[in-house]
Coordinates of C-alpha atoms and ligand atoms in Angstrom, one line a residue:
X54 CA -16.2 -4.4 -16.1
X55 CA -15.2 -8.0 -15.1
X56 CA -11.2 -7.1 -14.0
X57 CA -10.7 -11.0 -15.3
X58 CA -9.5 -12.0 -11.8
X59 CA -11.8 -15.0 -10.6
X60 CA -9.6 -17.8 -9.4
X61 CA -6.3 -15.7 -8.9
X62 CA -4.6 -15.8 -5.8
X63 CA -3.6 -12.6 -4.1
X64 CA -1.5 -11.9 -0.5
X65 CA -2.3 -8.5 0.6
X66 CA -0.2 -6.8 3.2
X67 CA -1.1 -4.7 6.5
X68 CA -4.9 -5.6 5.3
X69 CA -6.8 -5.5 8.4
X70 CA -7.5 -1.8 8.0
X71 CA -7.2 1.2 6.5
X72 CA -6.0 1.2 2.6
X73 CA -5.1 -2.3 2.6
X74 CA -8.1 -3.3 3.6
X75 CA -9.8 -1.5 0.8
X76 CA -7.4 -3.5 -1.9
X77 CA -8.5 -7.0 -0.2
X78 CA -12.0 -6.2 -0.3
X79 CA -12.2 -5.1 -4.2
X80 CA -10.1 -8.4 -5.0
X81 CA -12.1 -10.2 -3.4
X82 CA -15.3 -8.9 -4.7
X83 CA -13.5 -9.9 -8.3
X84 CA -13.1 -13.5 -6.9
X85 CA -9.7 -13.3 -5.9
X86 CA -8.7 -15.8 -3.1
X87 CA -6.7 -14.1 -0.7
X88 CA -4.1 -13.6 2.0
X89 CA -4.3 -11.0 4.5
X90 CA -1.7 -9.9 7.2
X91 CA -1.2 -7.3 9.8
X92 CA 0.3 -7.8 13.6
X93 CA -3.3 -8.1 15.8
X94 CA -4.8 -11.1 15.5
X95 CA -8.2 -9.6 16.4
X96 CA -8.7 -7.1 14.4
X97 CA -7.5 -8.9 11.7
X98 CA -10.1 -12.0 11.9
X99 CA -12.9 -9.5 12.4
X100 CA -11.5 -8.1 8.8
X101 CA -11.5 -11.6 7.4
X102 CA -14.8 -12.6 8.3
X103 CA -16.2 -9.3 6.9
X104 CA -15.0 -10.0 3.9
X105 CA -15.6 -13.7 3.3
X106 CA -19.2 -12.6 4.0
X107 CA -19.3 -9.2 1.9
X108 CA -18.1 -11.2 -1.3
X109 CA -18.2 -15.0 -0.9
X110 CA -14.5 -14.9 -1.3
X111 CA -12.1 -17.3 0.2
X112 CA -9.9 -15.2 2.8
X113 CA -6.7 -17.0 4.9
X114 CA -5.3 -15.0 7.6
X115 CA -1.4 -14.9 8.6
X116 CA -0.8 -12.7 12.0
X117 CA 2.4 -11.2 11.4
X118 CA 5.1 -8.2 11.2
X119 CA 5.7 -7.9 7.5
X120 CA 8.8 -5.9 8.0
X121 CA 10.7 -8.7 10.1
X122 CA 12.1 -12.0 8.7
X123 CA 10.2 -14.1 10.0
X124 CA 7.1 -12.0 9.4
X125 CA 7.7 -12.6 5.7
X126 CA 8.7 -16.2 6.1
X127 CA 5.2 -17.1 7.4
X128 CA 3.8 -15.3 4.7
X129 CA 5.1 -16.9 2.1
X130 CA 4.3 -20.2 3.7
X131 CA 1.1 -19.9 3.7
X132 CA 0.9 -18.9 -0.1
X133 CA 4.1 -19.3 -2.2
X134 CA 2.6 -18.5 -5.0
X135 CA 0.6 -15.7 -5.0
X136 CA -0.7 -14.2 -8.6
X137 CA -0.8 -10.8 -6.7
X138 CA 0.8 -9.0 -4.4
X139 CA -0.3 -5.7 -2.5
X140 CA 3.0 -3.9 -0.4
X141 CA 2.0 -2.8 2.8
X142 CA 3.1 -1.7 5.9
X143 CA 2.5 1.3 8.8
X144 CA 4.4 4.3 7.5
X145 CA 7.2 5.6 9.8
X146 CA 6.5 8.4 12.5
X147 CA 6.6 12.0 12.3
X148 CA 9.7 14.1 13.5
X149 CA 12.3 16.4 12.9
X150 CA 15.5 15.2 10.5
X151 CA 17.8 16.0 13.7
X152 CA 15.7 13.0 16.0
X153 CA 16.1 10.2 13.7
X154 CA 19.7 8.0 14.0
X155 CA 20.8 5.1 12.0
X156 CA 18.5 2.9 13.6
X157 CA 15.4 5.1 12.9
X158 CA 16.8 5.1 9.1
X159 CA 17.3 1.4 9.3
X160 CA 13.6 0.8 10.7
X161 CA 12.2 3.1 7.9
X162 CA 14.0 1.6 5.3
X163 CA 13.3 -1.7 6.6
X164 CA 9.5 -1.6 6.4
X165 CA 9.3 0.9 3.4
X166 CA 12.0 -0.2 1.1
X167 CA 13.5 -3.1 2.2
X168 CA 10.3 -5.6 3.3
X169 CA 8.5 -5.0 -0.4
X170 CA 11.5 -5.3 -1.9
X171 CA 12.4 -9.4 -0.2
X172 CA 8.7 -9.9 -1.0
X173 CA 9.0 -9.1 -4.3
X174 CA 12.2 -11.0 -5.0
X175 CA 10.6 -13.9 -3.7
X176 CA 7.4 -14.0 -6.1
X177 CA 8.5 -12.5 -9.1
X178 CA 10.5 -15.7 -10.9
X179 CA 7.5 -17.5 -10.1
X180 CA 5.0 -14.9 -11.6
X181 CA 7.1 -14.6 -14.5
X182 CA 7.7 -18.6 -14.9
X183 CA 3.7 -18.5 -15.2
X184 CA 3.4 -15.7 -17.6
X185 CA 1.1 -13.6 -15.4
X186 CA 1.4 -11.2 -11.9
X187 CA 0.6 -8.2 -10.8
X188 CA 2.4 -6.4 -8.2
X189 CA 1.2 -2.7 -6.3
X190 CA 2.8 -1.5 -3.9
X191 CA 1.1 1.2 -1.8
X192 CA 3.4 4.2 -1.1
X193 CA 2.8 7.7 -0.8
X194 CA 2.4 11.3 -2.3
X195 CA 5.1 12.0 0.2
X196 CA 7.2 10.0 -2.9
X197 CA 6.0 12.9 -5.3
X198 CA 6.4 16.0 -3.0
X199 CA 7.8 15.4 0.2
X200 CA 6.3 15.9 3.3
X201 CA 9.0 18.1 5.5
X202 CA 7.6 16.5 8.7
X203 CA 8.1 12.8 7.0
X204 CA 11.6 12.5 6.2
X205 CA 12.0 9.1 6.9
X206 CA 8.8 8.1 4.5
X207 CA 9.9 10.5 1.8
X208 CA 13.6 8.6 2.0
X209 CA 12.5 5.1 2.1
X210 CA 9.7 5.2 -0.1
X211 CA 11.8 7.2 -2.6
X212 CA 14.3 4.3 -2.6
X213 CA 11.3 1.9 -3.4
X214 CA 10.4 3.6 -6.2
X215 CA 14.0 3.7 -7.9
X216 CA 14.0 0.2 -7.7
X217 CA 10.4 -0.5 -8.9
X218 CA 11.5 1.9 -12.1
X219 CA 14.5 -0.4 -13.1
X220 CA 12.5 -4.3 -11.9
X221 CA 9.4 -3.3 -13.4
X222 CA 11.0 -3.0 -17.0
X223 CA 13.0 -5.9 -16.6
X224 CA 9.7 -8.0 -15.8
X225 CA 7.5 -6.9 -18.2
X226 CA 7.9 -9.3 -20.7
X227 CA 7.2 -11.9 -18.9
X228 CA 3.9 -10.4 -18.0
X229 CA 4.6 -9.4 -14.8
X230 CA 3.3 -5.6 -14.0
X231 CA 4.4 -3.9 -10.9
X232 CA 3.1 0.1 -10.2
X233 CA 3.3 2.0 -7.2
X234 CA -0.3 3.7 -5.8
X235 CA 0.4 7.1 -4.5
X236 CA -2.3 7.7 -1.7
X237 CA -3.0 11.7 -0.7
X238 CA -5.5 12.1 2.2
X239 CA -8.0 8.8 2.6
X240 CA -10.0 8.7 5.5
X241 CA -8.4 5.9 7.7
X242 CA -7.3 5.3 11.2
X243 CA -3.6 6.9 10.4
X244 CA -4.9 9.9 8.8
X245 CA -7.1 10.5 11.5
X246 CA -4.2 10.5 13.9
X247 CA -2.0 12.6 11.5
X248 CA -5.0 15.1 11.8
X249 CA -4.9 14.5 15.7
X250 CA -1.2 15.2 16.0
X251 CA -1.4 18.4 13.8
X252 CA -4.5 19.6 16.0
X253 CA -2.0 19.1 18.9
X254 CA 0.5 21.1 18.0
X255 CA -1.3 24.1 16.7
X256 CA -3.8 23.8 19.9
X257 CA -7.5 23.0 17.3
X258 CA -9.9 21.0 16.9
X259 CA -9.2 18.2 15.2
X260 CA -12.5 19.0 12.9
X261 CA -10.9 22.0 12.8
X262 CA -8.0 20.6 10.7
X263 CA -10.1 18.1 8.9
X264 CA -12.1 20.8 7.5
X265 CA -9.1 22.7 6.6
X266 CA -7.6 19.5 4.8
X267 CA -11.1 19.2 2.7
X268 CA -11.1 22.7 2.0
X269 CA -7.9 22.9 0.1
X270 CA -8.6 20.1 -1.7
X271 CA -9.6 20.3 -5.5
X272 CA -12.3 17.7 -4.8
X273 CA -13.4 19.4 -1.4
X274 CA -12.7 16.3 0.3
X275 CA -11.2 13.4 1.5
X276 CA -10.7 10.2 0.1
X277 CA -12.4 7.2 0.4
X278 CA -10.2 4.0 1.1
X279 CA -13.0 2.1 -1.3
X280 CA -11.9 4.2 -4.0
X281 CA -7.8 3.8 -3.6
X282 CA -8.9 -0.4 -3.3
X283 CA -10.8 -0.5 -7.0
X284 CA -7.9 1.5 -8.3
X285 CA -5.6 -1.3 -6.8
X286 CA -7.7 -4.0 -8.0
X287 CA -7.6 -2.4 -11.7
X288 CA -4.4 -2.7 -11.4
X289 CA -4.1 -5.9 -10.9
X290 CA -6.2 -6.6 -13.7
X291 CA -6.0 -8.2 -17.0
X292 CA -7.0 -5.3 -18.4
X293 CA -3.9 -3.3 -16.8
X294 CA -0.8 -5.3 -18.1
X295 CA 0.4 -2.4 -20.8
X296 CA 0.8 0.0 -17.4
X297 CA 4.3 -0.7 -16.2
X298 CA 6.3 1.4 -13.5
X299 CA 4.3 3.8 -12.8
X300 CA 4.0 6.0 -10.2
X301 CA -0.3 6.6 -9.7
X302 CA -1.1 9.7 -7.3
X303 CA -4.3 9.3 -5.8
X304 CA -4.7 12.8 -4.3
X305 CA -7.9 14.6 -5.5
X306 CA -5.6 17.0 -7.2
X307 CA -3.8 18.2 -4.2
X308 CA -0.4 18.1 -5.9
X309 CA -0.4 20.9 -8.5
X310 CA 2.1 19.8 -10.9
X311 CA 1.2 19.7 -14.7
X312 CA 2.3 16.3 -15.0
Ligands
NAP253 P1 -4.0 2.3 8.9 O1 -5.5 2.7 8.6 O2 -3.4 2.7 10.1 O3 -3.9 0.7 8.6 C1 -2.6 0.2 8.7 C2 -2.8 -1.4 8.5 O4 -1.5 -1.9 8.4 C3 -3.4 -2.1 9.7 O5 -4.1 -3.2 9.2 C4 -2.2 -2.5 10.5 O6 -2.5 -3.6 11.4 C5 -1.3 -2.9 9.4 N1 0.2 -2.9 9.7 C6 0.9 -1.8 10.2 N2 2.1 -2.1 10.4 C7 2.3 -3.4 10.0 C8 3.3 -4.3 10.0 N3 4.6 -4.0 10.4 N4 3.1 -5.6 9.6 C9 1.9 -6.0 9.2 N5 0.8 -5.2 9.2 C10 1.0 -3.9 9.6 O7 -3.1 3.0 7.7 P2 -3.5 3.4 6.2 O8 -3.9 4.8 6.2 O9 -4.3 2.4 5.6 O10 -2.0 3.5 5.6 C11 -1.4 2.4 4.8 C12 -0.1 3.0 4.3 O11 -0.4 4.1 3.4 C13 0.9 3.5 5.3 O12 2.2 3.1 5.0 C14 0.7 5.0 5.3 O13 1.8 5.7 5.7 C15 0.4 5.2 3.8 N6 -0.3 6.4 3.5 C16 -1.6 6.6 4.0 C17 -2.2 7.8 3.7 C18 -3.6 8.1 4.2 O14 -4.1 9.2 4.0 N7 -4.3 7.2 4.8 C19 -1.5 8.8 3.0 C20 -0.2 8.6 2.6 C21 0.4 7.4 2.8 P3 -1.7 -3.9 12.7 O15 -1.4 -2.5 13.4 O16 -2.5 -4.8 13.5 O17 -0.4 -4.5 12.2

Protein backbone atom coordinates (compact mmCIF):
# COMPACT_ATOMS: atom_id res chain seq x y z
CA UNK A 1 0.00 0.00 0.00
CA UNK A 2 1.68 3.36 -1.01
CA UNK A 3 0.86 5.36 2.67
CA UNK A 4 0.77 8.60 0.12
CA UNK A 5 3.72 10.19 2.01
CA UNK A 6 6.49 10.91 -0.65
CA UNK A 7 7.64 14.41 -0.26
CA UNK A 8 6.25 15.03 3.39
CA UNK A 9 8.37 16.28 5.98
CA UNK A 10 8.55 14.51 9.30
CA UNK A 11 10.66 15.39 12.82
CA UNK A 12 10.90 12.33 14.70
CA UNK A 13 11.92 12.45 18.37
CA UNK A 14 14.52 10.21 20.56
CA UNK A 15 15.11 8.39 16.99
CA UNK A 16 18.44 7.12 17.20
CA UNK A 17 17.22 3.83 18.76
CA UNK A 18 14.84 1.79 19.98
CA UNK A 19 10.96 2.58 18.89
CA UNK A 20 11.78 5.81 17.50
CA UNK A 21 14.01 4.56 15.36
CA UNK A 22 11.59 2.17 13.93
CA UNK A 23 9.02 5.20 13.05
CA UNK A 24 12.00 7.12 11.18
CA UNK A 25 12.90 4.18 9.21
CA UNK A 26 9.24 3.23 7.89
CA UNK A 27 8.77 7.05 7.02
CA UNK A 28 11.44 7.10 5.37
CA UNK A 29 11.11 4.03 3.47
CA UNK A 30 7.56 5.97 2.32
CA UNK A 31 9.77 8.90 1.15
CA UNK A 32 9.35 11.06 3.99
CA UNK A 33 12.25 13.59 4.59
CA UNK A 34 13.10 13.59 7.96
CA UNK A 35 14.40 14.95 11.24
CA UNK A 36 15.78 12.88 13.88
CA UNK A 37 16.90 13.77 17.50
CA UNK A 38 18.23 12.15 20.57
CA UNK A 39 21.15 13.58 23.07
CA UNK A 40 24.50 11.38 21.63
CA UNK A 41 25.69 12.70 18.74
CA UNK A 42 27.32 9.34 17.74
CA UNK A 43 24.92 7.10 17.93
CA UNK A 44 22.63 9.22 16.37
CA UNK A 45 24.78 9.90 12.99
CA UNK A 46 25.38 6.12 12.80
CA UNK A 47 21.34 5.96 12.81
CA UNK A 48 21.17 8.61 10.06
CA UNK A 49 23.51 7.17 7.79
CA UNK A 50 21.71 3.74 8.08
CA UNK A 51 18.91 5.10 7.09
CA UNK A 52 19.74 7.48 4.21
CA UNK A 53 21.33 4.29 2.88
CA UNK A 54 18.42 1.61 3.71
CA UNK A 55 15.75 3.94 1.85
CA UNK A 56 17.38 6.77 -0.19
CA UNK A 57 15.63 9.07 2.04
CA UNK A 58 16.87 12.45 3.02
CA UNK A 59 17.69 12.32 6.92
CA UNK A 60 18.94 15.83 9.03
CA UNK A 61 20.18 15.26 12.31
CA UNK A 62 19.59 17.71 15.43
CA UNK A 63 21.63 16.49 18.79
CA UNK A 64 19.59 17.43 21.45
CA UNK A 65 17.51 16.95 24.87
CA UNK A 66 13.88 17.13 23.71
CA UNK A 67 12.56 17.62 27.13
CA UNK A 68 14.60 20.98 27.76
CA UNK A 69 13.89 24.44 26.05
CA UNK A 70 16.35 24.77 24.30
CA UNK A 71 16.32 21.19 23.13
CA UNK A 72 13.06 22.02 21.43
CA UNK A 73 14.13 25.34 20.12
CA UNK A 74 16.85 23.72 18.00
CA UNK A 75 14.42 21.42 16.76
CA UNK A 76 12.12 23.56 15.48
CA UNK A 77 14.92 25.50 13.79
CA UNK A 78 15.92 23.17 11.88
CA UNK A 79 12.34 22.28 10.52
CA UNK A 80 9.50 24.68 11.38
CA UNK A 81 7.35 23.05 9.58
CA UNK A 82 7.16 19.58 9.79
CA UNK A 83 3.99 17.62 8.12
CA UNK A 84 4.66 15.00 10.86
CA UNK A 85 5.57 14.67 14.16
CA UNK A 86 6.59 11.49 16.23
CA UNK A 87 6.68 12.37 20.44
CA UNK A 88 9.49 10.86 21.89
CA UNK A 89 11.53 10.70 24.81
CA UNK A 90 13.38 8.10 27.49
CA UNK A 91 10.55 7.13 29.88
CA UNK A 92 11.13 7.95 33.61
CA UNK A 93 12.93 5.36 36.07
CA UNK A 94 11.54 2.72 38.09
CA UNK A 95 10.83 3.21 41.91
CA UNK A 96 8.66 3.23 44.66
CA UNK A 97 5.75 6.22 44.98
CA UNK A 98 7.53 7.07 48.46
CA UNK A 99 11.23 7.99 46.49
CA UNK A 100 9.95 10.37 44.02
CA UNK A 101 9.57 14.35 45.22
CA UNK A 102 8.31 17.30 43.35
CA UNK A 103 11.25 17.43 41.33
CA UNK A 104 11.12 13.73 40.20
CA UNK A 105 7.22 14.61 39.27
CA UNK A 106 8.33 17.82 37.58
CA UNK A 107 11.15 15.80 35.53
CA UNK A 108 8.48 13.11 34.58
CA UNK A 109 5.98 15.44 33.56
CA UNK A 110 8.39 17.52 31.86
CA UNK A 111 9.57 14.91 29.27
CA UNK A 112 6.26 12.84 29.18
CA UNK A 113 3.63 15.44 29.26
CA UNK A 114 4.91 18.61 29.09
CA UNK A 115 7.87 18.40 26.03
CA UNK A 116 5.05 16.80 23.42
CA UNK A 117 2.72 18.99 24.52
CA UNK A 118 5.19 22.60 23.60
CA UNK A 119 5.93 20.59 20.44
CA UNK A 120 2.74 20.23 19.54
CA UNK A 121 1.53 23.73 20.19
CA UNK A 122 4.13 24.84 18.05
CA UNK A 123 3.22 22.78 14.83
CA UNK A 124 -0.33 22.35 14.95
CA UNK A 125 -1.62 26.07 13.52
CA UNK A 126 0.79 25.48 10.90
CA UNK A 127 -0.45 21.88 10.00
CA UNK A 128 -3.89 23.01 10.20
CA UNK A 129 -3.19 26.42 8.11
CA UNK A 130 -2.05 23.71 5.40
CA UNK A 131 -4.89 21.46 5.66
CA UNK A 132 -2.74 18.32 6.40
CA UNK A 133 -0.59 16.73 9.65
CA UNK A 134 -0.25 13.90 11.36
CA UNK A 135 0.85 13.77 14.85
CA UNK A 136 1.78 10.25 17.15
CA UNK A 137 2.94 10.37 20.09
CA UNK A 138 4.56 7.26 21.49
CA UNK A 139 3.38 6.47 25.06
CA UNK A 140 2.78 3.41 26.81
CA UNK A 141 0.49 0.51 27.95
CA UNK A 142 1.46 1.69 31.35
CA UNK A 143 -1.38 4.56 30.07
CA UNK A 144 -3.94 1.59 29.85
CA UNK A 145 -3.05 -0.46 32.93
CA UNK A 146 -0.56 0.93 35.13
CA UNK A 147 2.54 -0.41 35.83
CA UNK A 148 2.89 -0.28 39.94
CA UNK A 149 6.66 0.06 39.66
CA UNK A 150 6.13 3.13 36.99
CA UNK A 151 4.23 5.59 38.77
CA UNK A 152 5.72 8.44 37.41
CA UNK A 153 5.12 7.11 33.61
CA UNK A 154 1.58 6.04 34.40
CA UNK A 155 1.06 9.90 35.87
CA UNK A 156 2.65 11.80 33.09
CA UNK A 157 1.73 9.91 30.28
CA UNK A 158 -1.90 9.76 31.65
CA UNK A 159 -1.88 13.59 31.63
CA UNK A 160 -0.75 13.34 27.86
CA UNK A 161 -3.42 11.51 26.83
CA UNK A 162 -6.24 13.77 28.48
CA UNK A 163 -4.99 16.41 26.54
CA UNK A 164 -4.49 14.58 23.21
CA UNK A 165 -8.47 13.48 23.89
CA UNK A 166 -9.71 17.15 23.98
CA UNK A 167 -6.75 18.79 20.99
CA UNK A 168 -7.24 16.01 18.74
CA UNK A 169 -11.05 16.82 18.34
CA UNK A 170 -10.54 20.33 18.12
CA UNK A 171 -7.98 19.74 15.09
CA UNK A 172 -9.69 17.44 13.19
CA UNK A 173 -11.23 19.50 10.85
CA UNK A 174 -8.58 21.06 9.70
CA UNK A 175 -7.08 17.70 8.86
CA UNK A 176 -4.87 17.48 11.45
CA UNK A 177 -4.82 13.71 13.18
CA UNK A 178 -3.08 13.15 16.34
CA UNK A 179 -3.23 9.28 18.11
CA UNK A 180 -1.27 8.01 20.82
CA UNK A 181 0.72 4.42 20.09
CA UNK A 182 0.61 2.30 23.20
CA UNK A 183 3.84 0.06 23.01
CA UNK A 184 3.75 -3.32 25.38
CA UNK A 185 7.08 -5.31 25.35
CA UNK A 186 9.38 -4.46 21.98
CA UNK A 187 12.67 -5.69 21.98
CA UNK A 188 14.83 -2.51 22.43
CA UNK A 189 17.71 -1.35 24.51
CA UNK A 190 15.24 -0.14 27.49
CA UNK A 191 13.37 -3.19 27.63
CA UNK A 192 16.34 -5.13 27.81
CA UNK A 193 17.38 -3.23 30.85
CA UNK A 194 13.82 -3.31 32.36
CA UNK A 195 14.39 -7.24 32.01
CA UNK A 196 17.93 -6.62 33.57
CA UNK A 197 16.69 -4.72 36.60
CA UNK A 198 13.80 -7.29 37.25
CA UNK A 199 16.52 -10.31 36.93
CA UNK A 200 18.26 -8.24 39.63
CA UNK A 201 15.96 -8.12 42.07
CA UNK A 202 14.55 -11.55 41.94
CA UNK A 203 18.34 -12.96 41.62
CA UNK A 204 17.63 -14.75 37.55
CA UNK A 205 18.78 -14.83 34.64
CA UNK A 206 17.91 -12.24 32.62
CA UNK A 207 16.86 -15.08 29.79
CA UNK A 208 15.25 -16.32 32.55
CA UNK A 209 12.76 -13.37 32.67
CA UNK A 210 12.76 -12.86 29.03
CA UNK A 211 11.41 -16.18 28.54
CA UNK A 212 8.90 -15.68 31.18
CA UNK A 213 7.80 -12.28 29.50
CA UNK A 214 7.33 -14.37 25.97
CA UNK A 215 5.63 -17.00 27.64
CA UNK A 216 2.77 -15.10 29.00
CA UNK A 217 2.26 -13.42 26.02
CA UNK A 218 -0.78 -14.21 23.67
CA UNK A 219 1.66 -14.05 20.74
CA UNK A 220 4.45 -16.03 22.61
CA UNK A 221 6.74 -13.24 22.11
CA UNK A 222 8.11 -10.06 21.98
CA UNK A 223 7.68 -7.29 19.76
CA UNK A 224 9.52 -6.18 17.06
CA UNK A 225 10.37 -2.31 16.99
CA UNK A 226 9.78 -2.75 12.91
CA UNK A 227 6.37 -3.64 13.55
CA UNK A 228 5.37 -0.62 16.21
CA UNK A 229 7.33 1.84 13.25
CA UNK A 230 4.82 0.68 10.19
CA UNK A 231 2.03 1.08 12.63
CA UNK A 232 3.35 4.70 13.23
CA UNK A 233 3.93 5.36 9.69
CA UNK A 234 0.17 4.13 8.89
CA UNK A 235 -0.70 6.50 11.04
CA UNK A 236 0.71 9.11 9.54
CA UNK A 237 -0.82 8.20 6.42
CA UNK A 238 -3.31 9.60 4.04
CA UNK A 239 -5.10 6.74 4.45
CA UNK A 240 -5.43 7.25 8.39
CA UNK A 241 -7.04 10.80 8.60
CA UNK A 242 -10.76 9.37 9.85
CA UNK A 243 -8.63 7.86 13.08
CA UNK A 244 -8.73 10.71 15.63
CA UNK A 245 -7.71 10.46 19.39
CA UNK A 246 -7.08 7.29 19.81
CA UNK A 247 -5.36 5.43 22.16
CA UNK A 248 -3.60 2.19 19.95
CA UNK A 249 -2.14 -0.63 22.32
CA UNK A 250 0.52 -2.46 20.67
CA UNK A 251 0.89 -5.34 23.12
CA UNK A 252 0.36 -8.78 21.49
CA UNK A 253 -2.73 -9.10 23.64
CA UNK A 254 -1.09 -8.79 26.91
CA UNK A 255 -3.84 -6.53 28.33
CA UNK A 256 -6.95 -8.63 28.70
CA UNK A 257 -9.62 -6.17 28.60
CA UNK A 258 -12.55 -6.69 26.05
CA UNK A 259 -12.20 -3.43 24.71
P1 LIG B 1 15.41 3.05 23.82
O1 LIG B 1 15.64 1.85 22.98
O2 LIG B 1 16.16 3.20 25.10
O3 LIG B 1 15.66 4.33 22.89
C1 LIG B 1 15.43 5.61 23.41
C2 LIG B 1 15.79 6.64 22.35
O4 LIG B 1 15.39 7.92 22.83
C3 LIG B 1 17.29 6.75 22.09
O5 LIG B 1 17.48 7.11 20.73
C4 LIG B 1 17.71 7.88 23.02
O6 LIG B 1 18.91 8.47 22.59
C5 LIG B 1 16.51 8.81 22.87
N1 LIG B 1 16.27 9.71 23.99
C6 LIG B 1 16.07 9.35 25.29
N2 LIG B 1 15.88 10.44 26.05
C7 LIG B 1 15.95 11.52 25.20
C8 LIG B 1 15.84 12.91 25.38
N3 LIG B 1 15.63 13.43 26.59
N4 LIG B 1 15.96 13.73 24.30
C9 LIG B 1 16.18 13.21 23.07
N5 LIG B 1 16.29 11.89 22.84
C10 LIG B 1 16.19 11.06 23.89
O7 LIG B 1 13.86 3.17 24.27
P2 LIG B 1 12.54 2.59 23.56
O8 LIG B 1 12.30 1.22 24.05
O9 LIG B 1 12.59 2.86 22.11
O10 LIG B 1 11.42 3.50 24.27
C11 LIG B 1 10.88 4.66 23.68
C12 LIG B 1 9.75 5.13 24.59
O11 LIG B 1 8.74 4.11 24.65
C13 LIG B 1 10.18 5.39 26.03
O12 LIG B 1 9.49 6.51 26.54
C14 LIG B 1 9.76 4.13 26.74
O13 LIG B 1 9.54 4.33 28.11
C15 LIG B 1 8.49 3.80 26.00
N6 LIG B 1 8.12 2.38 26.14
C16 LIG B 1 8.92 1.40 25.62
C17 LIG B 1 8.52 0.07 25.76
C18 LIG B 1 9.36 -1.09 25.22
O14 LIG B 1 9.02 -2.24 25.43
N7 LIG B 1 10.43 -0.83 24.51
C19 LIG B 1 7.34 -0.25 26.45
C20 LIG B 1 6.56 0.78 26.95
C21 LIG B 1 6.96 2.10 26.79
P3 LIG B 1 19.87 9.27 23.63
O15 LIG B 1 19.94 8.45 24.88
O16 LIG B 1 21.17 9.42 22.90
O17 LIG B 1 19.19 10.59 23.86
Amino acid sequence: MDLGLKGRKAIVCAASKGLGRACAEALAAEGVDLLITARGADQLESTADDIRHSTGATVATLAGDVTTREGRAAILAAMPDPDILVNNAGGPPPGDFRDWDEAAWEKALGANMIAPIMLIRAVVDGMAARRFGRIVNITSGAVKAPIPALGLSNGARTGLTGFIAGLSRQVARNGVTINNLLPGHFATDRLKTTFAAEAARTGRPVAEVMAEAEAANPTGRIGRPDEFGRACAFLCSVHAGFIVGQNILMDGGRFPGTM
